[in-house]
Short mmCIF file of C-alpha atoms in Angstrom, two decimals:
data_model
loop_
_atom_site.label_atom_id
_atom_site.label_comp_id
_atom_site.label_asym_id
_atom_site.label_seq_id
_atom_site.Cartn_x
_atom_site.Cartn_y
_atom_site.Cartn_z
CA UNK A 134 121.76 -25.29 -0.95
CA UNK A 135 118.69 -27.35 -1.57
CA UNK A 136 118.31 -28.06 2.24
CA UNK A 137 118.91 -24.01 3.45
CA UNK A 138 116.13 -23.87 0.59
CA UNK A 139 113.78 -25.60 2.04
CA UNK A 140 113.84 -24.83 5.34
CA UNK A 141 113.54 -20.97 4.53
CA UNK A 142 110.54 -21.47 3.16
CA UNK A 143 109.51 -24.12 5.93
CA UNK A 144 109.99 -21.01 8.22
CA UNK A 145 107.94 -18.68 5.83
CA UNK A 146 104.96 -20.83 6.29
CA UNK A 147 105.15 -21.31 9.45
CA UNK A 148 105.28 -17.18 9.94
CA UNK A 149 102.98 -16.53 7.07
CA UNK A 150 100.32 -18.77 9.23
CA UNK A 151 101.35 -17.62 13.09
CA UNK A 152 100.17 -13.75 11.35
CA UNK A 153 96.33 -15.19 10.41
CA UNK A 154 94.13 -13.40 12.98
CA UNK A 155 91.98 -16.75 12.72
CA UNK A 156 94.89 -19.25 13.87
CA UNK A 157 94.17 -19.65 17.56
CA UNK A 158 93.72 -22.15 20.24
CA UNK A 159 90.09 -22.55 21.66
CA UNK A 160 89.68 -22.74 25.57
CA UNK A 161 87.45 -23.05 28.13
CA UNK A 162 87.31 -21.66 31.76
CA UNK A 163 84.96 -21.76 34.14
CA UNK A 164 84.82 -18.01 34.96
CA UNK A 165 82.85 -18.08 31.93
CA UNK A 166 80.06 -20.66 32.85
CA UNK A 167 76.69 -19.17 34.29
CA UNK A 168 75.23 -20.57 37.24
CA UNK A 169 72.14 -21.59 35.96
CA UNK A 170 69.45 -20.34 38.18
CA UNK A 171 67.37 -21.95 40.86
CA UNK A 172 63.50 -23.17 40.23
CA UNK A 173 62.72 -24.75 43.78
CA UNK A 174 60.55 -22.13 45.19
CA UNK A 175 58.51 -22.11 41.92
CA UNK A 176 55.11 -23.26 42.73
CA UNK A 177 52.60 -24.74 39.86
CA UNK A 178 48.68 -24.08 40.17
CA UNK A 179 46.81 -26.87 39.76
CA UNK A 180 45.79 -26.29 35.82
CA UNK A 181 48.66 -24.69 33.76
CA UNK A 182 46.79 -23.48 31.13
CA UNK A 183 44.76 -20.55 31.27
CA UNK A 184 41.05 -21.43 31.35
CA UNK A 185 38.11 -20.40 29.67
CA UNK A 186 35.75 -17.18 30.19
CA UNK A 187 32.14 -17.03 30.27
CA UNK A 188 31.20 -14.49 28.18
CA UNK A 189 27.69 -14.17 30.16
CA UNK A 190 27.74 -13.99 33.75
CA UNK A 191 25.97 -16.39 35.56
CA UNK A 192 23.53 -14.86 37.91
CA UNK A 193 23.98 -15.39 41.59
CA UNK A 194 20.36 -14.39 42.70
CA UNK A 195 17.79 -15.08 39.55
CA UNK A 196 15.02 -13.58 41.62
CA UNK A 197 16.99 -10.43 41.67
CA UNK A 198 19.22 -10.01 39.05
CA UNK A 199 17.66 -7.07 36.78
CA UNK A 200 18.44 -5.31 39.85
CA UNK A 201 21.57 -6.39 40.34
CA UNK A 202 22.40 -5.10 37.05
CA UNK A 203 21.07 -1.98 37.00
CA UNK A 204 23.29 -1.29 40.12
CA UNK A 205 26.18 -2.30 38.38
CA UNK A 206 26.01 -0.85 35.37
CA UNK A 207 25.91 2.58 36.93
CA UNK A 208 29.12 2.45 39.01
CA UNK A 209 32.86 3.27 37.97
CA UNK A 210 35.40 0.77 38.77
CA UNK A 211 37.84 1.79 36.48
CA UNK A 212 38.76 4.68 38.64
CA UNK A 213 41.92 5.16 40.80
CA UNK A 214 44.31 2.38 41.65
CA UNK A 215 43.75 -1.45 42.43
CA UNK A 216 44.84 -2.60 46.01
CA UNK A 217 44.39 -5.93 45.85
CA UNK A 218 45.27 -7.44 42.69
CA UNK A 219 48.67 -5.13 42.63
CA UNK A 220 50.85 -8.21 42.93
CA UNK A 221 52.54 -10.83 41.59
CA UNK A 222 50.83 -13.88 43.45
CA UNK A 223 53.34 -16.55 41.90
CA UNK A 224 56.52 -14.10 42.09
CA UNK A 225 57.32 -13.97 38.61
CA UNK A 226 56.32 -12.60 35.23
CA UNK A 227 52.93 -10.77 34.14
CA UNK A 228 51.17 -7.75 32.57
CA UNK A 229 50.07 -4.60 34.76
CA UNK A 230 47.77 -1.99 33.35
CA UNK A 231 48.71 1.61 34.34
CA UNK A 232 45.51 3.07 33.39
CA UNK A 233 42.00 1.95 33.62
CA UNK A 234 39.56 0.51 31.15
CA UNK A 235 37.70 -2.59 29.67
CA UNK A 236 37.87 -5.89 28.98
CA UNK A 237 35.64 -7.61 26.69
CA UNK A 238 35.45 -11.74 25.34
CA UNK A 239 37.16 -11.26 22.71
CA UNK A 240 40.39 -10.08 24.64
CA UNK A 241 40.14 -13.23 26.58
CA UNK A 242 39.49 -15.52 23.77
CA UNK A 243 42.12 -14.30 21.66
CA UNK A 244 44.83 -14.22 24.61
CA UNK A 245 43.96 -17.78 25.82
CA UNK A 246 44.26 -19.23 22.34
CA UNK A 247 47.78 -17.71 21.76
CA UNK A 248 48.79 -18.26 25.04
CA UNK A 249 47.89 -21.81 25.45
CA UNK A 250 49.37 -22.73 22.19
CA UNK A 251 52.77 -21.04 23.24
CA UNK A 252 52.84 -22.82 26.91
CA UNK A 253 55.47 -26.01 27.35
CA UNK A 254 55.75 -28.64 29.49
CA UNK A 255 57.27 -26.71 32.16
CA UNK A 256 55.36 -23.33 32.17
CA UNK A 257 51.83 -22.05 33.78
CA UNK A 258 49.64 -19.27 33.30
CA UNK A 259 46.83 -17.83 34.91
CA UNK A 260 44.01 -15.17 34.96
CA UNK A 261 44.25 -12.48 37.86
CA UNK A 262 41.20 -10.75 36.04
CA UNK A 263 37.36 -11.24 36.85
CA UNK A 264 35.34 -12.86 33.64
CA UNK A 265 33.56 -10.19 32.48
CA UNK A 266 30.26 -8.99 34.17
CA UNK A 267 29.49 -5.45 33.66
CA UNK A 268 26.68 -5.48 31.39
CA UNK A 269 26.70 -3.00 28.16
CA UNK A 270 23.81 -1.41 26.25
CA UNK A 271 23.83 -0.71 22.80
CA UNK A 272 20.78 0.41 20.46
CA UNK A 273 20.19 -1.55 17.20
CA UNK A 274 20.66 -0.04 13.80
CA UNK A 275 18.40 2.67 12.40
CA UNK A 276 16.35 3.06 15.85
CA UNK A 277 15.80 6.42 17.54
CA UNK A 278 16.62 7.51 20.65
CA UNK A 279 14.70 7.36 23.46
CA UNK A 280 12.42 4.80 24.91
CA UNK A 281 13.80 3.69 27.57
CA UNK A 282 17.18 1.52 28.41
CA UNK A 283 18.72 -0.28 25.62
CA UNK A 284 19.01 -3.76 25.60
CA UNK A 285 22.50 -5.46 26.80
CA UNK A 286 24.78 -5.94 24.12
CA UNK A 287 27.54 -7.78 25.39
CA UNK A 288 29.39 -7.70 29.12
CA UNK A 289 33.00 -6.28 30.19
CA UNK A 290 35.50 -6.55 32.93
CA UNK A 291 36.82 -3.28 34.52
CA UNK A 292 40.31 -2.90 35.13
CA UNK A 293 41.97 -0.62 37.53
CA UNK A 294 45.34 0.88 36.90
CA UNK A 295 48.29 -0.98 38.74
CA UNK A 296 46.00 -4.56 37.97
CA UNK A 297 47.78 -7.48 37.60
CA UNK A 298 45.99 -9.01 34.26
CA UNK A 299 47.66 -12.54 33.56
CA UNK A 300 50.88 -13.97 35.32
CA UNK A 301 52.96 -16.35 33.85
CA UNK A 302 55.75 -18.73 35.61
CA UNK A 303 57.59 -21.83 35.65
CA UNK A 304 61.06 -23.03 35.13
CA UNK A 305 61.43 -20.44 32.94
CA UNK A 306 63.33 -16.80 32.65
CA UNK A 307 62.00 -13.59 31.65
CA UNK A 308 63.52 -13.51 28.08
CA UNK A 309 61.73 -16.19 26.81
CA UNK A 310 58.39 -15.15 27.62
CA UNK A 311 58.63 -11.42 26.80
CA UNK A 312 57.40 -11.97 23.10
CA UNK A 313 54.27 -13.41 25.00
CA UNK A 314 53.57 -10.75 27.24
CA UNK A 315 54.68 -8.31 24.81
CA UNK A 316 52.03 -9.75 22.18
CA UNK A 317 49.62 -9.45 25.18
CA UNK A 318 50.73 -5.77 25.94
CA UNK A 319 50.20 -4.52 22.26
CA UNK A 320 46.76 -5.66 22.28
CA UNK A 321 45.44 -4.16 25.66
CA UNK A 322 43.11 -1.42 25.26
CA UNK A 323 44.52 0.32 27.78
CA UNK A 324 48.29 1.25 28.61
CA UNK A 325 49.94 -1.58 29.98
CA UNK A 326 53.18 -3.20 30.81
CA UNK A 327 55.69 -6.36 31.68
CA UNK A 328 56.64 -6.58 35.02
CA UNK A 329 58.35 -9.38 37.43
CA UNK A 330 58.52 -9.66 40.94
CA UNK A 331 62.33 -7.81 40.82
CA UNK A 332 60.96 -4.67 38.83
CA UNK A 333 58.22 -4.09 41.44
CA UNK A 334 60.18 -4.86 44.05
CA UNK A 335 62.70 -1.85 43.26
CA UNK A 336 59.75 0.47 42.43
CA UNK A 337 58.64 0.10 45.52
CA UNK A 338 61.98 0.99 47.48
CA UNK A 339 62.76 3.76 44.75
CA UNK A 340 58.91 5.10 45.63
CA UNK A 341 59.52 4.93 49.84
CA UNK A 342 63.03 6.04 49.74
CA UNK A 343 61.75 9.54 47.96
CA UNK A 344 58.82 9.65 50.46
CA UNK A 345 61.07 9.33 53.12
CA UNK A 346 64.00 11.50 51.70
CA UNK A 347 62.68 14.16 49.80
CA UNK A 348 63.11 17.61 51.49
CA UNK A 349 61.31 19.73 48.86
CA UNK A 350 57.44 20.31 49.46
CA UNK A 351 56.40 22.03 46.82
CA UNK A 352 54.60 19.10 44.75
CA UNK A 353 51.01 18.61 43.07
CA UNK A 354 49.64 17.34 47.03
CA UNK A 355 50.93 20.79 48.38
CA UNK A 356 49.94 22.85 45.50
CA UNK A 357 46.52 21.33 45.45
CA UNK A 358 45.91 21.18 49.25
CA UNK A 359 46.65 24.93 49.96
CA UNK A 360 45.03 25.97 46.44
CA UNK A 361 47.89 27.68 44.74
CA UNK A 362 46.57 30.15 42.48
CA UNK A 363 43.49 29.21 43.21
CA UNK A 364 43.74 25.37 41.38
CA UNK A 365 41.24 24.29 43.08
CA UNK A 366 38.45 25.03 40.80
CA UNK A 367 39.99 23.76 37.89
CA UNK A 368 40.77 20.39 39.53
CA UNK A 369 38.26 16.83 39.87
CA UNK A 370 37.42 15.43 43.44
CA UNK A 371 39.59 12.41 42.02
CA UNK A 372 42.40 14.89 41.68
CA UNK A 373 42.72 15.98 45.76
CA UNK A 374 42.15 11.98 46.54
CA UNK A 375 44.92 10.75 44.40
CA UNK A 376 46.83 14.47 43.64
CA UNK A 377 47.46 13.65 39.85
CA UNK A 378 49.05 9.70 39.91
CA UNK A 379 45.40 7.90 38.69
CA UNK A 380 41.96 9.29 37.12
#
């Protein structure tokens, strides 16, 4: 009686433990494994770390340079898009602006120190920006207006919409750099964004497979080239170059 004793409740155990939802056999397959991904085509510039800005240009022609900077401080280059610079040169990771604006010292100060300080062994990142040149007046304190120009106050880079500002690469993915970028992003004066070479990539197919495909006309180019309701005179000469995309 003992014995049949026993081995019930050997058997009531053993049931009692097969029911626990955490009793259960660990195992490994290698559907499961990711293929870690390939850094051979990843080139490295020749200094990884992002390098310092001049905060006062460096004239090229002393003889003429009041000149040279009254010329440029009357044009706009933060107007319409940037055809250069549009690009990921390294094929990677960076920060586009999608609107125009400035860029001062202290935005490349501030971004190389927290940038620098975040970079590892196997990481890069460099400046697809000019240092700044574009020379800004500003009156001092309590003086009137009038009299003339005001003396330069400090200098600024222009930025386009679509500009590539910083890239950053390496044997790296884009999930651990996004805090970077996004730190970067936050602290743009302007509207800006984190893109890779992948994103633009399918922008650019989305972009020519609607130019190519679309069969509607009616659009802001058609409205504004045949003057619906007579837009025209409410719309910029900017607006009939680049019909609405860029300022």
């Amino acid at each position: 009686m003992s014995i049949m004793r026993e081995i019930s409740r050997s058997a009531f155990c053993m049931l009692k433990s097969l029911s626990r939802p955490w009793n259960y056999v660990q195992s490994a397959s290698y559907m499961k494994i990711k293929i870690p991904p390939s850094y051979d085509d990843v080139e490295f510039p020749d200094k990884k770390k992002l390098k310092l800005v001049d905060k006062v240009p460096v004239s090229i022609h002393a003889t003429n340079s009041s000149l040279a900077v009254q010329q440029r401080s009357e044009a706009k280059h933060c107007r319409g898009p940037e055809l250069i610079n549009s690009k990921l040169l390294y094929g990677q990771y960076g920060v586009q602006a999608r609107d125009g604006g400035y860029l001062n010292s202290k935005h490349f100060d501030a971004w190389r120190l927290y940038i620098n300080a975040k970079l590892t062994s196997d990481m890069f990142a460099e400046w697809r920006v000019e240092a700044p040149w574009k020379p800004v007046t500003k009156k001092g304190q309590g003086k009137r207006m009038g009299k003339g120009k005001s003396p330069i106050s400090h200098y600024v880079t222009p930025v386009k919409a679509e500009q590539i500002i910083m890239e950053i690469g390496g044997e790296i993915e884009l999930r651990q750099v996004y805090k970077m970028l996004r730190h970067i992003v936050n602290q743009c004066p302007f509207e800006a964004r984190i893109v890779s070479a992948e994103i633009l990539q399918k922008e650019q197919e989305k972009e020519d497979w609607i130019k190519n495909n679309n069969l509607n006309p009616f659009c802001y180019e058609y409205c504004a080239k045949n003057n619906f309701l007579g837009i025209k005179k409410d719309l910029s000469p900017y607006d009939l170059i680049w019909f609405g995309k860029y300022r």
